Amino acid sequence: MDRDNDHSDIFKHIVKKLCKINNISPRKPRFEHIENLMVISIKNHLKDGVDSDCFYILNLIYQIIGPSGIRFHQQLVLYPNSRRVDRVTVSFKKEDFDTLNMKLLEGSINN
């Protein structure tokens, strides 16, 4: 893996490592690059409500993003014709995600 690729995966690595430390499957948050966006999808496994792992992962993500000032969007994705939550997504513009990774690399984010 080249050095630039290591830099772009810092946030992903941190989130997955924190999941593992907290006994949450590191595969639960799924990272996807879609066009000019980086999307993190967190699958909900409850039929009624949202499972606690979703909230825990969202909280981890917000604790990292919050101090950075990086813009992001959160969205609930529902099953069709239902109020049941399928997953929660957090998305960034690719350039904002790259900026977040650089700030993490430089240590310029204080939690």
mmCIF file of C-alpha atoms in Angstrom, residues 24 28 42-58 84-88:
data_model
loop_
_atom_site.group_PDB
_atom_site.id
_atom_site.type_symbol
_atom_site.label_atom_id
_atom_site.label_comp_id
_atom_site.label_asym_id
_atom_site.label_seq_id
_atom_site.Cartn_x
_atom_site.Cartn_y
_atom_site.Cartn_z
ATOM 1 C CA ILE A 24 -18.395 -4.170 18.048
ATOM 2 C CA LYS A 28 -20.389 -2.900 11.009
ATOM 3 C CA ILE A 42 -24.008 1.606 9.715
ATOM 4 C CA LYS A 43 -26.506 -1.251 9.398
ATOM 5 C CA ASN A 44 -29.337 -1.471 11.934
ATOM 6 C CA HIS A 45 -30.247 -4.992 13.051
ATOM 7 C CA LEU A 46 -33.352 -4.265 15.158
ATOM 8 C CA LYS A 47 -36.870 -4.541 13.765
ATOM 9 C CA ASP A 48 -38.130 -1.892 16.195
ATOM 10 C CA GLY A 49 -35.860 1.054 16.907
ATOM 11 C CA VAL A 50 -32.140 1.395 16.327
ATOM 12 C CA ASP A 51 -29.592 -0.967 17.854
ATOM 13 C CA SER A 52 -27.182 0.443 20.421
ATOM 14 C CA ASP A 53 -24.120 -0.368 18.285
ATOM 15 C CA CYS A 54 -25.365 2.117 15.657
ATOM 16 C CA PHE A 55 -25.582 4.861 18.270
ATOM 17 C CA TYR A 56 -22.228 3.922 19.748
ATOM 18 C CA ILE A 57 -20.487 4.052 16.364
ATOM 19 C CA LEU A 58 -22.178 7.370 15.512
ATOM 20 C CA ARG A 84 -38.213 0.865 10.170
ATOM 21 C CA VAL A 85 -34.593 2.038 10.063
ATOM 22 C CA ASP A 86 -32.418 0.047 7.649
ATOM 23 C CA ARG A 87 -29.189 1.955 8.301
ATOM 24 C CA VAL A 88 -27.726 5.289 9.291
#
